[in-house]
Structure formats: structure tokens, C-alpha cells
PDB file of C-alpha atoms in Angstrom:
ATOM      1  CA  MET A   1     -47.659 -43.756  -2.193  1.00 31.00           C
ATOM      2  CA  SER A   2     -47.007 -47.488  -2.143  1.00 35.00           C
ATOM      3  CA  ASN A   3     -43.336 -47.012  -1.279  1.00 42.00           C
ATOM      4  CA  HIS A   4     -44.317 -45.054   1.815  1.00 41.00           C
ATOM      5  CA  ASP A   5     -46.715 -47.803   2.874  1.00 47.00           C
ATOM      6  CA  GLU A   6     -44.094 -50.480   2.332  1.00 50.00           C
ATOM      7  CA  TRP A   7     -41.597 -48.555   4.437  1.00 51.00           C
ATOM      8  CA  SER A   8     -43.949 -48.039   7.353  1.00 74.00           C
ATOM      9  CA  ILE A   9     -41.722 -50.645   9.053  1.00 89.00           C
ATOM     10  CA  VAL A  10     -39.418 -47.711   9.796  1.00 95.00           C
ATOM     11  CA  THR A  11     -41.002 -45.194  12.141  1.00 96.00           C
ATOM     12  CA  GLU A  12     -41.193 -41.521  11.223  1.00 95.00           C
ATOM     13  CA  ARG A  13     -41.633 -40.609  14.875  1.00 96.00           C
ATOM     14  CA  ARG A  14     -38.792 -38.509  16.302  1.00 98.00           C
ATOM     15  CA  GLU A  15     -40.134 -37.435  19.705  1.00 98.00           C
ATOM     16  CA  PHE A  16     -40.396 -39.876  22.614  1.00 98.00           C
ATOM     17  CA  GLU A  17     -41.204 -39.584  26.286  1.00 97.00           C
ATOM     18  CA  ALA A  18     -38.827 -40.626  29.048  1.00 96.00           C
ATOM     19  CA  PRO A  19     -38.223 -43.058  30.639  1.00 96.00           C
ATOM     20  CA  LEU A  20     -37.260 -45.051  27.553  1.00 97.00           C
ATOM     21  CA  THR A  21     -34.940 -47.944  26.744  1.00 98.00           C
ATOM     22  CA  ILE A  22     -33.192 -47.924  23.371  1.00 98.00           C
ATOM     23  CA  GLY A  23     -31.640 -50.951  21.690  1.00 98.00           C
ATOM     24  CA  VAL A  24     -28.789 -50.153  19.297  1.00 98.00           C
ATOM     25  CA  ILE A  25     -27.441 -52.421  16.554  1.00 98.00           C
ATOM     26  CA  SER A  26     -25.122 -51.826  13.629  1.00 98.00           C
ATOM     27  CA  ASP A  27     -23.214 -53.382  10.751  1.00 97.00           C
ATOM     28  CA  THR A  28     -25.210 -56.596  10.528  1.00 97.00           C
ATOM     29  CA  HIS A  29     -24.114 -57.190   6.890  1.00 95.00           C
ATOM     30  CA  ILE A  30     -26.853 -59.722   6.208  1.00 93.00           C
ATOM     31  CA  TYR A  31     -27.540 -60.726   2.598  1.00 88.00           C
ATOM     32  CA  PRO A  32     -30.639 -62.519   1.233  1.00 84.00           C
ATOM     33  CA  HIS A  33     -28.871 -65.745   0.329  1.00 81.00           C
ATOM     34  CA  GLY A  34     -26.097 -65.637   2.903  1.00 82.00           C
ATOM     35  CA  ARG A  35     -25.723 -67.670   6.084  1.00 88.00           C
ATOM     36  CA  ARG A  36     -25.429 -64.693   8.433  1.00 91.00           C
ATOM     37  CA  ALA A  37     -28.439 -63.661  10.559  1.00 94.00           C
ATOM     38  CA  VAL A  38     -29.179 -61.408  13.501  1.00 96.00           C
ATOM     39  CA  PRO A  39     -28.150 -63.666  16.402  1.00 96.00           C
ATOM     40  CA  ASP A  40     -31.032 -65.093  18.408  1.00 97.00           C
ATOM     41  CA  GLY A  41     -29.186 -64.084  21.568  1.00 97.00           C
ATOM     42  CA  VAL A  42     -29.338 -60.442  20.502  1.00 98.00           C
ATOM     43  CA  LEU A  43     -33.048 -60.669  19.761  1.00 97.00           C
ATOM     44  CA  ARG A  44     -33.662 -62.284  23.141  1.00 97.00           C
ATOM     45  CA  LEU A  45     -31.603 -59.581  24.871  1.00 98.00           C
ATOM     46  CA  PHE A  46     -33.675 -56.796  23.321  1.00 98.00           C
ATOM     47  CA  ASP A  47     -36.862 -58.649  24.225  1.00 96.00           C
ATOM     48  CA  ARG A  48     -35.822 -59.203  27.837  1.00 97.00           C
ATOM     49  CA  ALA A  49     -34.747 -55.563  28.214  1.00 97.00           C
ATOM     50  CA  GLU A  50     -38.211 -54.522  26.999  1.00 96.00           C
ATOM     51  CA  ILE A  51     -36.752 -51.935  24.644  1.00 97.00           C
ATOM     52  CA  ASP A  52     -39.087 -49.148  23.557  1.00 97.00           C
ATOM     53  CA  LEU A  53     -37.092 -48.070  20.496  1.00 98.00           C
ATOM     54  CA  LEU A  54     -34.569 -49.819  18.257  1.00 98.00           C
ATOM     55  CA  VAL A  55     -31.948 -48.015  16.172  1.00 98.00           C
ATOM     56  CA  HIS A  56     -29.964 -49.632  13.334  1.00 98.00           C
ATOM     57  CA  LEU A  57     -26.862 -47.639  12.408  1.00 98.00           C
ATOM     58  CA  GLY A  58     -26.368 -48.849   8.858  1.00 97.00           C
ATOM     59  CA  ASP A  59     -24.849 -51.621   6.776  1.00 97.00           C
ATOM     60  CA  VAL A  60     -28.110 -53.464   7.224  1.00 95.00           C
ATOM     61  CA  ASN A  61     -27.561 -54.672   3.645  1.00 92.00           C
ATOM     62  CA  THR A  62     -31.122 -55.870   2.955  1.00 87.00           C
ATOM     63  CA  ARG A  63     -34.606 -54.797   3.917  1.00 91.00           C
ATOM     64  CA  MET A  64     -35.554 -58.157   5.471  1.00 91.00           C
ATOM     65  CA  VAL A  65     -33.327 -57.327   8.441  1.00 93.00           C
ATOM     66  CA  LEU A  66     -35.334 -54.179   9.164  1.00 95.00           C
ATOM     67  CA  GLU A  67     -38.574 -56.125   8.874  1.00 93.00           C
ATOM     68  CA  GLU A  68     -37.337 -58.584  11.499  1.00 94.00           C
ATOM     69  CA  LEU A  69     -36.168 -55.836  13.859  1.00 96.00           C
ATOM     70  CA  ALA A  70     -39.351 -53.787  13.460  1.00 96.00           C
ATOM     71  CA  ASP A  71     -41.251 -56.662  15.075  1.00 94.00           C
ATOM     72  CA  ILE A  72     -39.391 -55.920  18.320  1.00 95.00           C
ATOM     73  CA  ALA A  73     -39.953 -52.162  18.720  1.00 97.00           C
ATOM     74  CA  PRO A  74     -40.420 -48.978  16.687  1.00 97.00           C
ATOM     75  CA  LEU A  75     -37.375 -48.778  14.415  1.00 98.00           C
ATOM     76  CA  ILE A  76     -35.175 -45.892  13.301  1.00 98.00           C
ATOM     77  CA  ALA A  77     -32.510 -46.683  10.701  1.00 98.00           C
ATOM     78  CA  VAL A  78     -29.910 -44.984   8.508  1.00 98.00           C
ATOM     79  CA  PRO A  79     -28.076 -46.511   5.527  1.00 97.00           C
ATOM     80  CA  GLY A  80     -24.421 -47.495   5.420  1.00 97.00           C
ATOM     81  CA  ASN A  81     -21.936 -47.598   2.577  1.00 96.00           C
ATOM     82  CA  ASN A  82     -22.677 -51.282   1.882  1.00 94.00           C
ATOM     83  CA  ASP A  83     -26.463 -51.050   1.826  1.00 95.00           C
ATOM     84  CA  ASP A  84     -28.410 -51.898  -1.292  1.00 90.00           C
ATOM     85  CA  PRO A  85     -29.854 -49.072  -3.426  1.00 92.00           C
ATOM     86  CA  GLU A  86     -33.366 -49.535  -2.023  1.00 90.00           C
ATOM     87  CA  LEU A  87     -32.164 -48.837   1.516  1.00 93.00           C
ATOM     88  CA  VAL A  88     -29.981 -45.915   0.476  1.00 93.00           C
ATOM     89  CA  PHE A  89     -32.926 -44.345  -1.346  1.00 92.00           C
ATOM     90  CA  MET A  90     -35.509 -44.850   1.369  1.00 90.00           C
ATOM     91  CA  LEU A  91     -33.544 -44.136   4.573  1.00 95.00           C
ATOM     92  CA  PRO A  92     -32.224 -40.737   5.716  1.00 96.00           C
ATOM     93  CA  GLU A  93     -28.437 -40.364   5.649  1.00 97.00           C
ATOM     94  CA  THR A  94     -28.571 -38.951   9.173  1.00 98.00           C
ATOM     95  CA  THR A  95     -31.383 -38.231  11.585  1.00 98.00           C
ATOM     96  CA  ARG A  96     -32.115 -36.840  15.032  1.00 98.00           C
ATOM     97  CA  PHE A  97     -34.649 -37.664  17.707  1.00 98.00           C
ATOM     98  CA  THR A  98     -35.493 -36.593  21.235  1.00 98.00           C
ATOM     99  CA  VAL A  99     -36.335 -38.508  24.386  1.00 98.00           C
ATOM    100  CA  GLY A 100     -37.778 -36.120  26.928  1.00 97.00           C
ATOM    101  CA  GLN A 101     -35.270 -33.285  27.156  1.00 97.00           C
ATOM    102  CA  HIS A 102     -32.396 -35.313  25.668  1.00 98.00           C
ATOM    103  CA  THR A 103     -31.290 -35.093  22.032  1.00 98.00           C
ATOM    104  CA  PHE A 104     -29.779 -37.860  19.899  1.00 98.00           C
ATOM    105  CA  GLY A 105     -28.031 -37.957  16.531  1.00 98.00           C
ATOM    106  CA  VAL A 106     -27.805 -40.999  14.250  1.00 98.00           C
ATOM    107  CA  LEU A 107     -25.457 -41.721  11.336  1.00 98.00           C
ATOM    108  CA  HIS A 108     -23.460 -44.605   9.896  1.00 98.00           C
ATOM    109  CA  GLY A 109     -20.116 -42.818   9.870  1.00 97.00           C
ATOM    110  CA  HIS A 110     -18.696 -43.360   6.388  1.00 96.00           C
ATOM    111  CA  GLY A 111     -17.501 -40.615   4.066  1.00 92.00           C
ATOM    112  CA  GLY A 112     -14.841 -39.015   6.237  1.00 89.00           C
ATOM    113  CA  ARG A 113     -11.450 -39.736   7.752  1.00 92.00           C
ATOM    114  CA  SER A 114     -13.016 -42.073  10.317  1.00 96.00           C
ATOM    115  CA  ALA A 115     -16.435 -42.923  11.717  1.00 97.00           C
ATOM    116  CA  ARG A 116     -15.536 -41.166  14.955  1.00 98.00           C
ATOM    117  CA  SER A 117     -14.454 -37.984  13.160  1.00 97.00           C
ATOM    118  CA  GLU A 118     -17.668 -37.968  11.113  1.00 97.00           C
ATOM    119  CA  ALA A 119     -19.757 -38.339  14.255  1.00 98.00           C
ATOM    120  CA  ILE A 120     -17.896 -35.436  15.839  1.00 97.00           C
ATOM    121  CA  ARG A 121     -18.101 -33.269  12.714  1.00 97.00           C
ATOM    122  CA  ARG A 122     -21.812 -33.734  12.254  1.00 97.00           C
ATOM    123  CA  PHE A 123     -23.133 -33.883  15.811  1.00 98.00           C
ATOM    124  CA  ALA A 124     -20.627 -32.945  18.536  1.00 97.00           C
ATOM    125  CA  GLY A 125     -21.955 -30.020  20.525  1.00 96.00           C
ATOM    126  CA  LYS A 126     -25.336 -30.314  18.792  1.00 97.00           C
ATOM    127  CA  VAL A 127     -26.843 -33.352  20.558  1.00 98.00           C
ATOM    128  CA  ASP A 128     -26.428 -35.058  23.913  1.00 98.00           C
ATOM    129  CA  LEU A 129     -25.503 -38.421  22.367  1.00 98.00           C
ATOM    130  CA  VAL A 130     -24.535 -39.421  18.840  1.00 98.00           C
ATOM    131  CA  MET A 131     -24.704 -43.067  17.809  1.00 98.00           C
ATOM    132  CA  PHE A 132     -22.773 -44.367  14.810  1.00 98.00           C
ATOM    133  CA  GLY A 133     -21.300 -47.540  13.321  1.00 98.00           C
ATOM    134  CA  HIS A 134     -19.091 -48.286  10.285  1.00 97.00           C
ATOM    135  CA  SER A 135     -15.841 -49.039  12.121  1.00 96.00           C
ATOM    136  CA  HIS A 136     -17.046 -52.258  13.780  1.00 96.00           C
ATOM    137  CA  MET A 137     -15.171 -50.948  16.836  1.00 95.00           C
ATOM    138  CA  PRO A 138     -17.209 -50.474  20.030  1.00 96.00           C
ATOM    139  CA  LEU A 139     -16.725 -47.024  21.534  1.00 97.00           C
ATOM    140  CA  LEU A 140     -18.168 -45.083  24.448  1.00 98.00           C
ATOM    141  CA  GLU A 141     -16.577 -41.667  24.847  1.00 98.00           C
ATOM    142  CA  ARG A 142     -17.450 -38.103  25.728  1.00 97.00           C
ATOM    143  CA  VAL A 143     -16.329 -35.206  23.550  1.00 95.00           C
ATOM    144  CA  ASP A 144     -17.168 -31.933  25.256  1.00 89.00           C
ATOM    145  CA  GLU A 145     -20.890 -32.223  26.088  1.00 95.00           C
ATOM    146  CA  THR A 146     -21.675 -35.005  23.579  1.00 98.00           C
ATOM    147  CA  ILE A 147     -21.471 -38.751  24.218  1.00 98.00           C
ATOM    148  CA  LEU A 148     -20.099 -40.777  21.297  1.00 98.00           C
ATOM    149  CA  PHE A 149     -21.637 -44.264  21.121  1.00 98.00           C
ATOM    150  CA  ASN A 150     -20.647 -47.010  18.683  1.00 98.00           C
ATOM    151  CA  PRO A 151     -21.935 -50.503  19.563  1.00 98.00           C
ATOM    152  CA  GLY A 152     -19.578 -52.274  17.174  1.00 97.00           C
ATOM    153  CA  SER A 153     -20.989 -54.965  14.907  1.00 97.00           C
ATOM    154  CA  ALA A 154     -23.537 -57.539  16.013  1.00 96.00           C
ATOM    155  CA  THR A 155     -22.323 -60.091  13.455  1.00 96.00           C
ATOM    156  CA  ASP A 156     -18.879 -59.153  12.062  1.00 93.00           C
ATOM    157  CA  ARG A 157     -16.252 -58.238  14.646  1.00 87.00           C
ATOM    158  CA  ARG A 158     -13.398 -58.120  12.094  1.00 82.00           C
ATOM    159  CA  TRP A 159     -10.271 -57.141  14.014  1.00 79.00           C
ATOM    160  CA  HIS A 160     -12.014 -56.518  17.319  1.00 82.00           C
ATOM    161  CA  GLU A 161     -12.155 -59.151  20.062  1.00 88.00           C
ATOM    162  CA  HIS A 162     -15.901 -58.822  20.573  1.00 94.00           C
ATOM    163  CA  PHE A 163     -19.188 -58.444  18.769  1.00 96.00           C
ATOM    164  CA  GLY A 164     -21.396 -55.749  20.254  1.00 97.00           C
ATOM    165  CA  VAL A 165     -24.795 -54.113  20.584  1.00 98.00           C
ATOM    166  CA  GLY A 166     -26.013 -51.299  22.788  1.00 98.00           C
ATOM    167  CA  LEU A 167     -28.618 -50.585  25.430  1.00 98.00           C
ATOM    168  CA  ILE A 168     -29.354 -47.005  26.418  1.00 98.00           C
ATOM    169  CA  ARG A 169     -31.646 -46.134  29.315  1.00 97.00           C
ATOM    170  CA  VAL A 170     -32.992 -42.590  29.203  1.00 98.00           C
ATOM    171  CA  ASP A 171     -34.688 -41.031  32.211  1.00 96.00           C
ATOM    172  CA  GLU A 172     -33.469 -37.913  33.984  1.00 95.00           C
ATOM    173  CA  ARG A 173     -30.096 -38.701  32.439  1.00 96.00           C
ATOM    174  CA  ILE A 174     -28.678 -40.860  29.655  1.00 98.00           C
ATOM    175  CA  ARG A 175     -27.174 -44.200  30.689  1.00 97.00           C
ATOM    176  CA  PRO A 176     -25.484 -45.889  27.695  1.00 98.00           C
ATOM    177  CA  ASP A 177     -24.102 -49.428  27.934  1.00 98.00           C
ATOM    178  CA  LEU A 178     -21.996 -51.350  25.444  1.00 97.00           C
ATOM    179  CA  VAL A 179     -22.954 -55.023  25.511  1.00 97.00           C
ATOM    180  CA  LEU A 180     -19.957 -56.953  24.167  1.00 96.00           C
ATOM    181  CA  TYR A 181     -19.888 -60.690  23.515  1.00 96.00           C
ATOM    182  CA  GLN A 182     -18.021 -63.472  21.756  1.00 95.00           C
ATOM    183  CA  ASP A 183     -20.877 -65.978  21.842  1.00 95.00           C
ATOM    184  CA  PRO A 184     -24.351 -64.429  21.426  1.00 95.00           C
ATOM    185  CA  ASP A 185     -25.912 -67.180  23.553  1.00 95.00           C
ATOM    186  CA  HIS A 186     -23.968 -65.779  26.509  1.00 95.00           C
ATOM    187  CA  LEU A 187     -26.151 -62.667  26.294  1.00 97.00           C
ATOM    188  CA  ASP A 188     -28.798 -64.689  28.114  1.00 97.00           C
ATOM    189  CA  ASN A 189     -26.668 -64.172  31.237  1.00 96.00           C
ATOM    190  CA  ILE A 190     -26.817 -60.367  31.039  1.00 95.00           C
ATOM    191  CA  ASP A 191     -28.823 -58.797  33.862  1.00 94.00           C
ATOM    192  CA  VAL A 192     -31.368 -56.458  32.252  1.00 94.00           C
ATOM    193  CA  SER A 193     -33.274 -55.562  35.415  1.00 92.00           C
ATOM    194  CA  THR A 194     -32.130 -51.934  35.266  1.00 89.00           C
ATOM    195  CA  TYR A 195     -33.784 -51.535  31.855  1.00 90.00           C
ATOM    196  CA  VAL A 196     -37.209 -53.086  32.289  1.00 83.00           C
ATOM    197  CA  LYS A 197     -40.001 -50.698  33.189  1.00 71.00           C
ATOM    198  CA  LYS A 198     -41.229 -52.409  36.318  1.00 58.00           C
ATOM    199  CA  ASP A 199     -37.788 -52.077  37.910  1.00 44.00           C
ATOM    200  CA  SER A 200     -37.114 -48.532  36.722  1.00 42.00           C
ATOM    201  CA  THR A 201     -40.185 -46.658  37.940  1.00 42.00           C
TER     202      THR A 201
END
């Protein structure tokens, strides 16, 4: 079908080998005729970290954002409550994937009392790490055996002091990092040597 071909920008793959570096981004809220864009500093960070997989946690808002991100690495995405009908129709509400022996859950986080409570309700105790967005509030927490990971928003910090994205290194264990910033150009100062393959083997 033509729709399937058009949406080949989003990978259907759900099994990956470790070691692997995952870039995580959420709540970009970018509209076709708006001034907001994925910050160049974020794109450079993902490039320098040599990410193998990129996950967008919803409120993309328009498909062009996914097209841009899919040029960086294979892309997994879920829709948020502000996404246009095309995205809501084509993307899974939630999804799971594996990296080696580790399991991951992905959702936006809307529809419940809070994004955190939705992440817990849907994935706690069922995966090793669940990543979610919606709240624009960065979070790294463990609930029982599941890590909760919210990178915050890359473009709209709202009431939080920082914008944020995530980097997750997966080898024998899962090493999630929140990368918080006020000026995306300052991301050029982040040391990514622990993520790139030549330094991790």
C-alpha cells in the first residue's frame, strides 16, 4: 500500500542487538508554518553520540519532524495528544522493543491522571525501561524493577528550568542519561565518548 511505503521512515523493527545507543526526544510541538524547529544542537548531539536508534515519544505534531529525524537513525515513534490525525492514524499508541536481553516500552503518557502514572500502569513490571513524554518534565526514576525515563521537551520547557533529550547506552546493562540544557548550542560541550562505538567496545 502507498501509505505503508510513505511511512517507511518509521522502522517496523523491534529487535536490536547490544551494544546500542538510543537517542530519545519528545514533545517537539513543531508545526508546518511555525518558527519552532528541532534545535541544531540536539541534532549535532545525536550525530556525535553515533546513536543507533532514535525514539520520539509523541507530540511530534507534523510528519516533517519524523522525516528529519529518520535521517539520523532508525526511528520508532508514538503519537501524542496534540499530533495531527495522520500521525495518530499511522503510529502505534504504545510499542515495545528489545535490545539484547533488555526490554523497553514506549508511550506518550496522556489519557490518565499523569504521564508517570500512565507509564507505570501500562509498563511497570513488564519491561526493564519505559520511556514517555507528555509532561515536559524530565524524570529518571526506578519503580520496582522498571526504570521510568522522561527526557522532557526538546523545544518547550514550559514550567521546567531546562529543555531535555535523552541518551541511553545499552550493553550488559541499561545506562540512561537525561541531557538537560537551556541553550541547545551548549550541547556541543557534552562529552559523548562513553556512547560512541569505538570507545565502548
